[in-house]
Amino acid sequence: MAVEHQPQVSTDDIRVPPVAVLGGGSFGTALASIAASGGARVRQWMRDATLVDHMNTHRINDRYLPDFRIHPDAVASTDLAWVLEEARLVLIAIPSGGFRQVVRQAAPHFAADAILVSTTKGIETDSFLLMSQILEQETQSAHIGVLSGPNLAAEIAQGHLSASVIASNDEQTRSRVQAALSCDHFRVYASNDRYGVEMGGALKNIYAIAVGMAAALGMGENTRSMLMTRALAEMSRFAVAQGASPMTFLGLAGVGDLIVTCSSNLSRNYRVGYAMGEGRTLDEAIAALGQVAEGVNTVSLIVNRASEENIYMPLATGLYRVMFEGVAPRDMATALMRSEQSSDVEFTLPREDTRRAQQQTAARDIPS
């Protein structure tokens, strides 16, 4: 009687399931090495065959992380089916503009029980869907999560102490990602507010552009502090209107990510804003960057949606006018300082109450 051959599986393979990373950028490369350092078999997919060959030969992603040596157990390939073979955790680090296309291409190769995690901080232009919502549409998976936080890839690759948030309604997704990606220099915390964590990651990119612009104009730390705290109010106001928890914005995916993105020259969105503050056009700033800055696309999407739903977002609206309507950055800064004065901490004193009190005060001050 014929006996079916069963491949041998080591205990290490059971303890640390195979990991696939889709995307050859800086964050995907850093995560691939972290997962490999934890004992997982890691395969990383990217389109560029030349980059694949260079990474596998020299263990360096010279395009995005030229000073970082990739872990030897992380192997790159252009073969999507091979990369996803037996993978039980799939980290998807594809820019929002190509995210759906890649997921649709990969979906037939996902294992039925695979955990699918987006690391992309953006919104799809045509649908206004977040990346995890695209995963739901394209896969119908029960194990979908979002990884977001103050995660500058270059610092993670250099071993600087860093942390992120895995957000999912599925406990298995949260625990599996924590086990696969936590190491001595990178910690992963859990949240069940997937929408809030993902929306925070998308929204903060807008305000990094604004802060970079202010820095180039020579504005000081008081200005940066003001912009960041008012940005946090706008972020939480918008996200809560869409169904997120306001408490999420007090954590790593909210204020944590906002701080790092608005404070570092490593932030692509900050650099776009800085270039525009120096007098470059938006197209010139993007060309000089040479990478995708998700905030550029997000500004238009958020401002249009906020207008449709009557959500008060003066910073985002002002930035939109600078980027797309030719308003001078310094003129817009002056206009913002003359705009409505609202409450300080969002949700503690409603904006409507502040406006009503201001109107009553103004009425009393009018001479009879």
mmCIF file of C-alpha atoms in Angstrom:
data_model
loop_
_atom_site.group_PDB
_atom_site.id
_atom_site.type_symbol
_atom_site.label_atom_id
_atom_site.label_comp_id
_atom_site.label_asym_id
_atom_site.label_seq_id
_atom_site.Cartn_x
_atom_site.Cartn_y
_atom_site.Cartn_z
ATOM 1 C CA MET A 1 0.000 0.000 0.000
ATOM 2 C CA ALA A 2 1.340 3.400 -0.947
ATOM 3 C CA VAL A 3 2.104 5.744 1.926
ATOM 4 C CA GLU A 4 1.720 9.466 1.348
ATOM 5 C CA HIS A 5 4.920 11.333 2.112
ATOM 6 C CA GLN A 6 4.598 13.948 4.829
ATOM 7 C CA PRO A 7 7.367 16.574 4.962
ATOM 8 C CA GLN A 8 9.099 16.892 8.271
ATOM 9 C CA VAL A 9 8.333 20.070 10.206
ATOM 10 C CA SER A 10 10.708 21.259 12.888
ATOM 11 C CA THR A 11 9.491 22.491 16.244
ATOM 12 C CA ASP A 12 10.954 25.895 15.373
ATOM 13 C CA ASP A 13 8.666 26.113 12.324
ATOM 14 C CA ILE A 14 5.675 25.413 14.544
ATOM 15 C CA ARG A 15 6.738 27.942 17.146
ATOM 16 C CA VAL A 16 7.621 30.652 14.619
ATOM 17 C CA PRO A 17 5.433 30.331 11.509
ATOM 18 C CA PRO A 18 6.784 31.481 8.138
ATOM 19 C CA VAL A 19 6.458 35.207 7.453
ATOM 20 C CA ALA A 20 5.975 36.982 4.135
ATOM 21 C CA VAL A 21 6.587 40.692 3.565
ATOM 22 C CA LEU A 22 5.079 42.341 0.504
ATOM 23 C CA GLY A 23 6.986 45.475 -0.464
ATOM 24 C CA GLY A 24 10.643 46.369 -0.889
ATOM 25 C CA GLY A 25 10.688 49.750 0.847
ATOM 26 C CA SER A 26 12.449 50.765 4.028
ATOM 27 C CA PHE A 27 9.807 49.708 6.566
ATOM 28 C CA GLY A 28 9.098 46.368 4.904
ATOM 29 C CA THR A 29 12.829 45.613 4.816
ATOM 30 C CA ALA A 30 13.272 46.521 8.489
ATOM 31 C CA LEU A 31 10.322 44.335 9.524
ATOM 32 C CA ALA A 32 11.589 41.416 7.460
ATOM 33 C CA SER A 33 14.876 41.478 9.360
ATOM 34 C CA ILE A 34 13.131 41.771 12.741
ATOM 35 C CA ALA A 35 10.958 38.737 11.976
ATOM 36 C CA ALA A 36 14.003 36.778 10.762
ATOM 37 C CA SER A 37 15.946 37.647 13.911
ATOM 38 C CA GLY A 38 13.138 36.040 15.907
ATOM 39 C CA GLY A 39 13.624 32.728 14.155
ATOM 40 C CA ALA A 40 11.013 32.925 11.390
ATOM 41 C CA ARG A 41 11.588 31.909 7.796
ATOM 42 C CA VAL A 42 11.071 35.220 6.003
ATOM 43 C CA ARG A 43 10.505 35.870 2.337
ATOM 44 C CA GLN A 44 10.134 39.399 0.957
ATOM 45 C CA TRP A 45 8.431 40.219 -2.319
ATOM 46 C CA MET A 46 9.232 43.165 -4.573
ATOM 47 C CA ARG A 47 8.872 43.927 -8.273
ATOM 48 C CA ASP A 48 12.428 45.042 -9.035
ATOM 49 C CA ALA A 49 14.571 42.045 -9.999
ATOM 50 C CA THR A 50 17.770 44.100 -9.868
ATOM 51 C CA LEU A 51 17.063 45.149 -6.295
ATOM 52 C CA VAL A 52 16.206 41.555 -5.369
ATOM 53 C CA ASP A 53 19.528 40.282 -6.721
ATOM 54 C CA HIS A 54 21.483 43.004 -4.942
ATOM 55 C CA MET A 55 19.726 42.374 -1.625
ATOM 56 C CA ASN A 56 20.246 38.623 -1.749
ATOM 57 C CA THR A 57 23.881 38.964 -2.803
ATOM 58 C CA HIS A 58 25.043 41.859 -0.643
ATOM 59 C CA ARG A 59 22.373 41.788 2.146
ATOM 60 C CA ILE A 60 21.707 45.507 1.624
ATOM 61 C CA ASN A 61 18.674 47.373 0.293
ATOM 62 C CA ASP A 62 20.814 50.091 -1.257
ATOM 63 C CA ARG A 63 17.815 52.048 -2.521
ATOM 64 C CA TYR A 64 16.041 52.600 0.803
ATOM 65 C CA LEU A 65 18.308 51.442 3.659
ATOM 66 C CA PRO A 66 21.863 51.609 2.297
ATOM 67 C CA ASP A 67 23.512 51.522 5.729
ATOM 68 C CA PHE A 68 21.611 48.498 7.073
ATOM 69 C CA ARG A 69 22.641 44.853 6.725
ATOM 70 C CA ILE A 70 19.639 42.592 6.190
ATOM 71 C CA HIS A 71 19.323 39.462 8.309
ATOM 72 C CA PRO A 72 20.637 36.407 6.405
ATOM 73 C CA ASP A 73 17.386 34.490 6.924
ATOM 74 C CA ALA A 74 15.321 37.107 5.056
ATOM 75 C CA VAL A 75 15.285 36.292 1.343
ATOM 76 C CA ALA A 76 13.921 38.544 -1.399
ATOM 77 C CA SER A 77 12.122 37.428 -4.570
ATOM 78 C CA THR A 78 9.945 38.679 -7.414
ATOM 79 C CA ASP A 79 7.941 35.421 -7.309
ATOM 80 C CA LEU A 80 4.798 36.278 -5.356
ATOM 81 C CA ALA A 81 3.534 32.709 -5.123
ATOM 82 C CA TRP A 82 6.867 31.474 -3.747
ATOM 83 C CA VAL A 83 7.054 34.301 -1.198
ATOM 84 C CA LEU A 84 3.563 33.488 0.098
ATOM 85 C CA GLU A 85 4.093 29.717 0.139
ATOM 86 C CA GLU A 86 3.148 28.418 3.630
ATOM 87 C CA ALA A 87 3.244 31.963 5.068
ATOM 88 C CA ARG A 88 1.032 32.295 8.143
ATOM 89 C CA LEU A 89 1.792 35.975 8.745
ATOM 90 C CA VAL A 90 1.768 38.402 5.812
ATOM 91 C CA LEU A 91 2.972 41.974 6.344
ATOM 92 C CA ILE A 92 1.842 44.248 3.510
ATOM 93 C CA ALA A 93 4.010 47.349 3.099
ATOM 94 C CA ILE A 94 2.788 48.661 -0.246
ATOM 95 C CA PRO A 95 2.001 52.375 -0.871
ATOM 96 C CA SER A 96 -1.725 53.092 -0.858
ATOM 97 C CA GLY A 97 -1.855 53.794 -4.602
ATOM 98 C CA GLY A 98 -0.839 50.216 -5.478
ATOM 99 C CA PHE A 99 -2.119 48.428 -2.379
ATOM 100 C CA ARG A 100 -5.348 46.978 -3.819
ATOM 101 C CA GLN A 101 -3.676 45.786 -7.009
ATOM 102 C CA VAL A 102 -0.989 43.874 -5.126
ATOM 103 C CA VAL A 103 -3.472 42.384 -2.646
ATOM 104 C CA ARG A 104 -5.719 41.263 -5.474
ATOM 105 C CA GLN A 105 -2.737 39.642 -7.185
ATOM 106 C CA ALA A 106 -1.640 37.961 -3.967
ATOM 107 C CA ALA A 107 -5.051 36.831 -2.685
ATOM 108 C CA PRO A 108 -5.119 33.451 -4.495
ATOM 109 C CA HIS A 109 -1.846 32.567 -2.751
ATOM 110 C CA PHE A 110 -2.839 33.506 0.810
ATOM 111 C CA ALA A 111 -3.271 30.524 3.127
ATOM 112 C CA ALA A 112 -6.837 30.239 4.424
ATOM 113 C CA ASP A 113 -5.753 30.929 7.989
ATOM 114 C CA ALA A 114 -3.045 33.471 7.201
ATOM 115 C CA ILE A 115 -2.890 36.644 9.288
ATOM 116 C CA LEU A 116 -2.884 39.693 7.023
ATOM 117 C CA VAL A 117 -1.432 42.921 8.419
ATOM 118 C CA SER A 118 -1.247 46.281 6.693
ATOM 119 C CA THR A 119 1.641 48.600 7.564
ATOM 120 C CA THR A 120 0.575 51.296 5.061
ATOM 121 C CA LYS A 121 -0.471 54.707 6.401
ATOM 122 C CA GLY A 122 -2.783 56.001 3.714
ATOM 123 C CA ILE A 123 -6.269 56.142 2.216
ATOM 124 C CA GLU A 124 -7.413 54.835 -1.172
ATOM 125 C CA THR A 125 -8.248 57.777 -3.412
ATOM 126 C CA ASP A 126 -11.392 56.604 -5.201
ATOM 127 C CA SER A 127 -13.113 54.794 -2.329
ATOM 128 C CA PHE A 128 -11.862 56.591 0.809
ATOM 129 C CA LEU A 129 -11.127 53.151 2.234
ATOM 130 C CA LEU A 130 -8.301 52.377 4.623
ATOM 131 C CA MET A 131 -5.934 49.551 3.735
ATOM 132 C CA SER A 132 -7.452 47.063 6.194
ATOM 133 C CA GLN A 133 -10.859 47.683 4.629
ATOM 134 C CA ILE A 134 -9.365 46.851 1.232
ATOM 135 C CA LEU A 135 -8.047 43.619 2.745
ATOM 136 C CA GLU A 136 -11.565 42.802 3.929
ATOM 137 C CA GLN A 137 -12.996 43.417 0.476
ATOM 138 C CA GLU A 138 -10.373 41.487 -1.426
ATOM 139 C CA THR A 139 -9.837 38.487 0.878
ATOM 140 C CA GLN A 140 -12.748 38.061 3.335
ATOM 141 C CA SER A 141 -10.125 36.999 5.875
ATOM 142 C CA ALA A 142 -11.048 36.713 9.541
ATOM 143 C CA HIS A 143 -7.505 37.651 10.596
ATOM 144 C CA ILE A 144 -6.825 41.244 9.572
ATOM 145 C CA GLY A 145 -4.742 43.755 11.475
ATOM 146 C CA VAL A 146 -2.954 47.094 11.223
ATOM 147 C CA LEU A 147 0.578 47.869 12.392
ATOM 148 C CA SER A 148 1.133 51.569 13.056
ATOM 149 C CA GLY A 149 3.075 53.892 15.321
ATOM 150 C CA PRO A 150 6.132 56.170 15.548
ATOM 151 C CA ASN A 151 8.197 53.982 13.248
ATOM 152 C CA LEU A 152 10.919 55.706 11.251
ATOM 153 C CA ALA A 153 12.365 52.733 9.398
ATOM 154 C CA ALA A 154 15.953 53.970 9.391
ATOM 155 C CA GLU A 155 16.007 54.196 13.192
ATOM 156 C CA ILE A 156 14.387 50.777 13.587
ATOM 157 C CA ALA A 157 17.007 49.310 11.256
ATOM 158 C CA GLN A 158 19.769 50.910 13.345
ATOM 159 C CA GLY A 159 18.433 49.225 16.465
ATOM 160 C CA HIS A 160 17.081 52.318 18.208
ATOM 161 C CA LEU A 161 14.470 51.541 20.852
ATOM 162 C CA SER A 162 11.095 51.738 19.092
ATOM 163 C CA ALA A 163 7.507 50.602 19.532
ATOM 164 C CA SER A 164 4.418 50.073 17.421
ATOM 165 C CA VAL A 165 0.765 49.066 17.795
ATOM 166 C CA ILE A 166 -0.966 46.029 16.328
ATOM 167 C CA ALA A 167 -4.671 46.778 16.086
ATOM 168 C CA SER A 168 -7.265 44.108 15.378
ATOM 169 C CA ASN A 169 -10.559 42.778 16.679
ATOM 170 C CA ASP A 170 -9.020 39.323 16.421
ATOM 171 C CA GLU A 171 -6.998 38.240 19.459
ATOM 172 C CA GLN A 172 -5.030 35.690 17.452
ATOM 173 C CA THR A 173 -3.869 38.390 15.067
ATOM 174 C CA ARG A 174 -2.717 40.621 17.898
ATOM 175 C CA SER A 175 -0.835 37.908 19.770
ATOM 176 C CA ARG A 176 0.782 36.402 16.655
ATOM 177 C CA VAL A 177 2.129 39.753 15.487
ATOM 178 C CA GLN A 178 3.431 40.572 18.961
ATOM 179 C CA ALA A 179 5.246 37.238 19.089
ATOM 180 C CA ALA A 180 6.704 37.568 15.584
ATOM 181 C CA LEU A 181 7.918 41.166 15.747
ATOM 182 C CA SER A 182 8.860 41.899 19.344
ATOM 183 C CA CYS A 183 12.598 41.958 20.059
ATOM 184 C CA ASP A 184 15.096 43.749 22.299
ATOM 185 C CA HIS A 185 14.784 47.030 20.406
ATOM 186 C CA PHE A 186 11.250 46.826 18.941
ATOM 187 C CA ARG A 187 8.121 46.323 21.037
ATOM 188 C CA VAL A 188 4.572 45.792 19.811
ATOM 189 C CA TYR A 189 1.566 46.854 21.885
ATOM 190 C CA ALA A 190 -2.014 45.780 21.264
ATOM 191 C CA SER A 191 -5.245 47.633 20.496
ATOM 192 C CA ASN A 192 -8.717 46.594 19.390
ATOM 193 C CA ASP A 193 -9.462 49.976 17.738
ATOM 194 C CA ARG A 194 -8.280 49.057 14.273
ATOM 195 C CA TYR A 195 -10.012 51.979 12.612
ATOM 196 C CA GLY A 196 -8.647 54.561 15.048
ATOM 197 C CA VAL A 197 -5.072 53.250 14.860
ATOM 198 C CA GLU A 198 -5.152 53.146 11.082
ATOM 199 C CA MET A 199 -6.796 56.546 10.735
ATOM 200 C CA GLY A 200 -4.216 58.069 13.089
ATOM 201 C CA GLY A 201 -1.427 56.741 10.901
ATOM 202 C CA ALA A 202 -2.982 58.298 7.802
ATOM 203 C CA LEU A 203 -3.950 61.648 9.294
ATOM 204 C CA LYS A 204 -0.659 62.552 10.978
ATOM 205 C CA ASN A 205 1.044 62.728 7.574
ATOM 206 C CA ILE A 206 -0.960 65.855 6.755
ATOM 207 C CA TYR A 207 0.330 67.751 9.745
ATOM 208 C CA ALA A 208 3.939 66.706 9.256
ATOM 209 C CA ILE A 209 3.826 68.608 5.964
ATOM 210 C CA ALA A 210 2.488 71.689 7.780
ATOM 211 C CA VAL A 211 5.153 71.514 10.512
ATOM 212 C CA GLY A 212 7.937 71.045 7.957
ATOM 213 C CA MET A 213 6.665 74.097 6.124
ATOM 214 C CA ALA A 214 6.659 76.148 9.343
ATOM 215 C CA ALA A 215 10.221 75.054 10.147
ATOM 216 C CA ALA A 216 11.461 76.185 6.744
ATOM 217 C CA LEU A 217 9.818 79.563 7.309
ATOM 218 C CA GLY A 218 11.911 79.982 10.453
ATOM 219 C CA MET A 219 9.095 79.575 12.945
ATOM 220 C CA GLY A 220 10.215 78.342 16.357
ATOM 221 C CA GLU A 221 9.437 75.605 18.838
ATOM 222 C CA ASN A 222 6.353 77.421 20.165
ATOM 223 C CA THR A 223 4.897 77.233 16.664
ATOM 224 C CA ARG A 224 5.747 73.554 16.301
ATOM 225 C CA SER A 225 4.138 72.795 19.653
ATOM 226 C CA MET A 226 1.000 74.729 18.765
ATOM 227 C CA LEU A 227 0.669 73.061 15.368
ATOM 228 C CA MET A 228 1.130 69.577 16.787
ATOM 229 C CA THR A 229 -1.397 69.947 19.592
ATOM 230 C CA ARG A 230 -3.993 71.543 17.317
ATOM 231 C CA ALA A 231 -3.257 68.789 14.801
ATOM 232 C CA LEU A 232 -4.031 66.191 17.455
ATOM 233 C CA ALA A 233 -7.373 67.897 18.083
ATOM 234 C CA GLU A 234 -8.212 67.815 14.370
ATOM 235 C CA MET A 235 -7.103 64.199 13.967
ATOM 236 C CA SER A 236 -9.204 62.937 16.841
ATOM 237 C CA ARG A 237 -12.184 65.127 15.859
ATOM 238 C CA PHE A 238 -12.215 63.700 12.349
ATOM 239 C CA ALA A 239 -11.564 60.077 13.317
ATOM 240 C CA VAL A 240 -14.177 60.025 16.072
ATOM 241 C CA ALA A 241 -16.728 61.358 13.588
ATOM 242 C CA GLN A 242 -15.904 58.278 11.501
ATOM 243 C CA GLY A 243 -16.315 55.861 14.431
ATOM 244 C CA ALA A 244 -12.904 55.710 16.144
ATOM 245 C CA SER A 245 -12.230 55.922 19.882
ATOM 246 C CA PRO A 246 -10.791 59.260 21.064
ATOM 247 C CA MET A 247 -8.579 57.418 23.559
ATOM 248 C CA THR A 248 -6.606 55.824 20.724
ATOM 249 C CA PHE A 249 -5.089 59.201 19.892
ATOM 250 C CA LEU A 250 -3.396 59.392 23.286
ATOM 251 C CA GLY A 251 -1.255 56.373 22.403
ATOM 252 C CA LEU A 252 1.556 55.411 20.047
ATOM 253 C CA ALA A 253 -0.582 55.485 16.904
ATOM 254 C CA GLY A 254 -1.881 58.972 17.723
ATOM 255 C CA VAL A 255 0.272 61.442 19.605
ATOM 256 C CA GLY A 256 3.333 59.145 19.412
ATOM 257 C CA ASP A 257 3.304 58.925 15.629
ATOM 258 C CA LEU A 258 2.424 62.610 15.307
ATOM 259 C CA ILE A 259 5.436 63.675 17.386
ATOM 260 C CA VAL A 260 8.004 61.682 15.435
ATOM 261 C CA THR A 261 6.576 62.529 12.017
ATOM 262 C CA CYS A 262 6.496 66.244 12.821
ATOM 263 C CA SER A 263 9.965 66.325 14.395
ATOM 264 C CA SER A 264 12.354 64.422 12.170
ATOM 265 C CA ASN A 265 14.127 65.050 8.892
ATOM 266 C CA LEU A 266 13.721 61.315 8.308
ATOM 267 C CA SER A 267 9.981 61.885 7.827
ATOM 268 C CA ARG A 268 9.133 62.038 4.128
ATOM 269 C CA ASN A 269 6.066 64.209 4.710
ATOM 270 C CA TYR A 270 8.050 66.654 6.869
ATOM 271 C CA ARG A 271 10.631 66.943 4.097
ATOM 272 C CA VAL A 272 7.961 67.709 1.490
ATOM 273 C CA GLY A 273 6.615 70.492 3.707
ATOM 274 C CA TYR A 274 10.101 71.852 4.374
ATOM 275 C CA ALA A 275 10.859 71.997 0.652
ATOM 276 C CA MET A 276 7.634 73.906 -0.005
ATOM 277 C CA GLY A 277 8.418 76.275 2.852
ATOM 278 C CA GLU A 278 11.721 77.017 1.103
ATOM 279 C CA GLY A 279 9.788 78.081 -1.981
ATOM 280 C CA ARG A 280 9.618 74.932 -4.097
ATOM 281 C CA THR A 281 6.399 73.887 -5.788
ATOM 282 C CA LEU A 282 4.647 70.712 -4.673
ATOM 283 C CA ASP A 283 5.844 68.862 -7.778
ATOM 284 C CA GLU A 284 9.426 69.983 -7.144
ATOM 285 C CA ALA A 285 9.230 68.900 -3.509
ATOM 286 C CA ILE A 286 7.939 65.445 -4.448
ATOM 287 C CA ALA A 287 10.579 65.018 -7.148
ATOM 288 C CA ALA A 288 13.348 65.960 -4.716
ATOM 289 C CA LEU A 289 12.067 63.403 -2.199
ATOM 290 C CA GLY A 290 12.161 60.509 -4.656
ATOM 291 C CA GLN A 291 9.766 58.414 -2.531
ATOM 292 C CA VAL A 292 6.040 58.267 -1.805
ATOM 293 C CA ALA A 293 4.836 60.795 0.780
ATOM 294 C CA GLU A 294 1.372 59.532 1.691
ATOM 295 C CA GLY A 295 0.321 62.853 3.190
ATOM 296 C CA VAL A 296 0.224 64.569 -0.209
ATOM 297 C CA ASN A 297 -2.664 62.387 -1.353
ATOM 298 C CA THR A 298 -4.305 62.338 2.073
ATOM 299 C CA VAL A 299 -4.680 66.132 2.341
ATOM 300 C CA SER A 300 -7.174 66.344 -0.524
ATOM 301 C CA LEU A 301 -9.132 63.307 0.611
ATOM 302 C CA ILE A 302 -9.497 64.490 4.195
ATOM 303 C CA VAL A 303 -10.363 68.093 3.361
ATOM 304 C CA ASN A 304 -13.038 67.016 0.885
ATOM 305 C CA ARG A 305 -14.583 64.554 3.343
ATOM 306 C CA ALA A 306 -14.445 67.081 6.190
ATOM 307 C CA SER A 307 -16.265 69.607 4.003
ATOM 308 C CA GLU A 308 -18.937 67.061 3.113
ATOM 309 C CA GLU A 309 -19.526 66.155 6.768
ATOM 310 C CA ASN A 310 -19.048 69.653 8.220
ATOM 311 C CA ILE A 311 -16.039 68.683 10.371
ATOM 312 C CA TYR A 312 -14.003 71.678 11.508
ATOM 313 C CA MET A 313 -10.391 71.236 10.283
ATOM 314 C CA PRO A 314 -8.747 74.642 9.767
ATOM 315 C CA LEU A 315 -5.161 73.353 9.708
ATOM 316 C CA ALA A 316 -5.826 70.726 7.059
ATOM 317 C CA THR A 317 -7.889 73.158 5.007
ATOM 318 C CA GLY A 318 -5.173 75.813 5.197
ATOM 319 C CA LEU A 319 -2.519 73.331 4.132
ATOM 320 C CA TYR A 320 -4.667 72.255 1.185
ATOM 321 C CA ARG A 321 -4.851 75.852 -0.008
ATOM 322 C CA VAL A 322 -1.092 76.227 0.150
ATOM 323 C CA MET A 323 -0.428 72.953 -1.656
ATOM 324 C CA PHE A 324 -3.072 73.092 -4.358
ATOM 325 C CA GLU A 325 -4.377 76.660 -4.642
ATOM 326 C CA GLY A 326 -1.142 78.632 -4.622
ATOM 327 C CA VAL A 327 -1.635 80.461 -1.323
ATOM 328 C CA ALA A 328 1.670 81.559 0.221
ATOM 329 C CA PRO A 329 2.548 79.564 3.369
ATOM 330 C CA ARG A 330 3.147 82.687 5.448
ATOM 331 C CA ASP A 331 -0.170 84.223 4.360
ATOM 332 C CA MET A 332 -2.002 81.063 5.334
ATOM 333 C CA ALA A 333 -0.277 81.006 8.733
ATOM 334 C CA THR A 334 -1.571 84.519 9.392
ATOM 335 C CA ALA A 335 -5.084 83.522 8.336
ATOM 336 C CA LEU A 336 -5.022 80.542 10.693
ATOM 337 C CA MET A 337 -4.103 82.751 13.640
ATOM 338 C CA ARG A 338 -7.133 84.916 12.880
ATOM 339 C CA SER A 339 -9.534 81.984 12.580
ATOM 340 C CA GLU A 340 -12.064 80.847 15.140
ATOM 341 C CA GLN A 341 -10.712 80.257 18.652
ATOM 342 C CA SER A 342 -12.019 76.917 19.838
ATOM 343 C CA SER A 343 -11.620 74.800 22.976
ATOM 344 C CA ASP A 344 -8.186 73.467 23.951
ATOM 345 C CA VAL A 345 -8.627 69.736 24.583
ATOM 346 C CA GLU A 346 -11.004 68.043 22.188
ATOM 347 C CA PHE A 347 -14.166 66.479 23.665
ATOM 348 C CA THR A 348 -13.801 68.189 27.075
ATOM 349 C CA LEU A 349 -15.415 71.482 25.997
ATOM 350 C CA PRO A 350 -17.478 71.188 22.801
ATOM 351 C CA ARG A 351 -16.638 73.669 20.065
ATOM 352 C CA GLU A 352 -20.284 74.726 19.881
ATOM 353 C CA ASP A 353 -20.202 75.779 23.563
ATOM 354 C CA THR A 354 -17.060 77.851 22.999
ATOM 355 C CA ARG A 355 -18.547 79.527 19.934
ATOM 356 C CA ARG A 356 -21.793 80.337 21.780
ATOM 357 C CA ALA A 357 -19.898 81.882 24.694
ATOM 358 C CA GLN A 358 -17.811 83.996 22.315
ATOM 359 C CA GLN A 359 -20.945 85.236 20.553
ATOM 360 C CA GLN A 360 -22.579 86.122 23.864
ATOM 361 C CA THR A 361 -19.465 87.990 25.000
ATOM 362 C CA ALA A 362 -19.276 89.901 21.723
ATOM 363 C CA ALA A 363 -22.946 90.853 22.014
ATOM 364 C CA ARG A 364 -22.455 92.220 25.544
ATOM 365 C CA ASP A 365 -19.445 94.260 24.409
ATOM 366 C CA ILE A 366 -21.364 96.059 21.634
ATOM 367 C CA PRO A 367 -22.180 99.625 22.771
ATOM 368 C CA SER A 368 -25.892 100.236 23.186
#
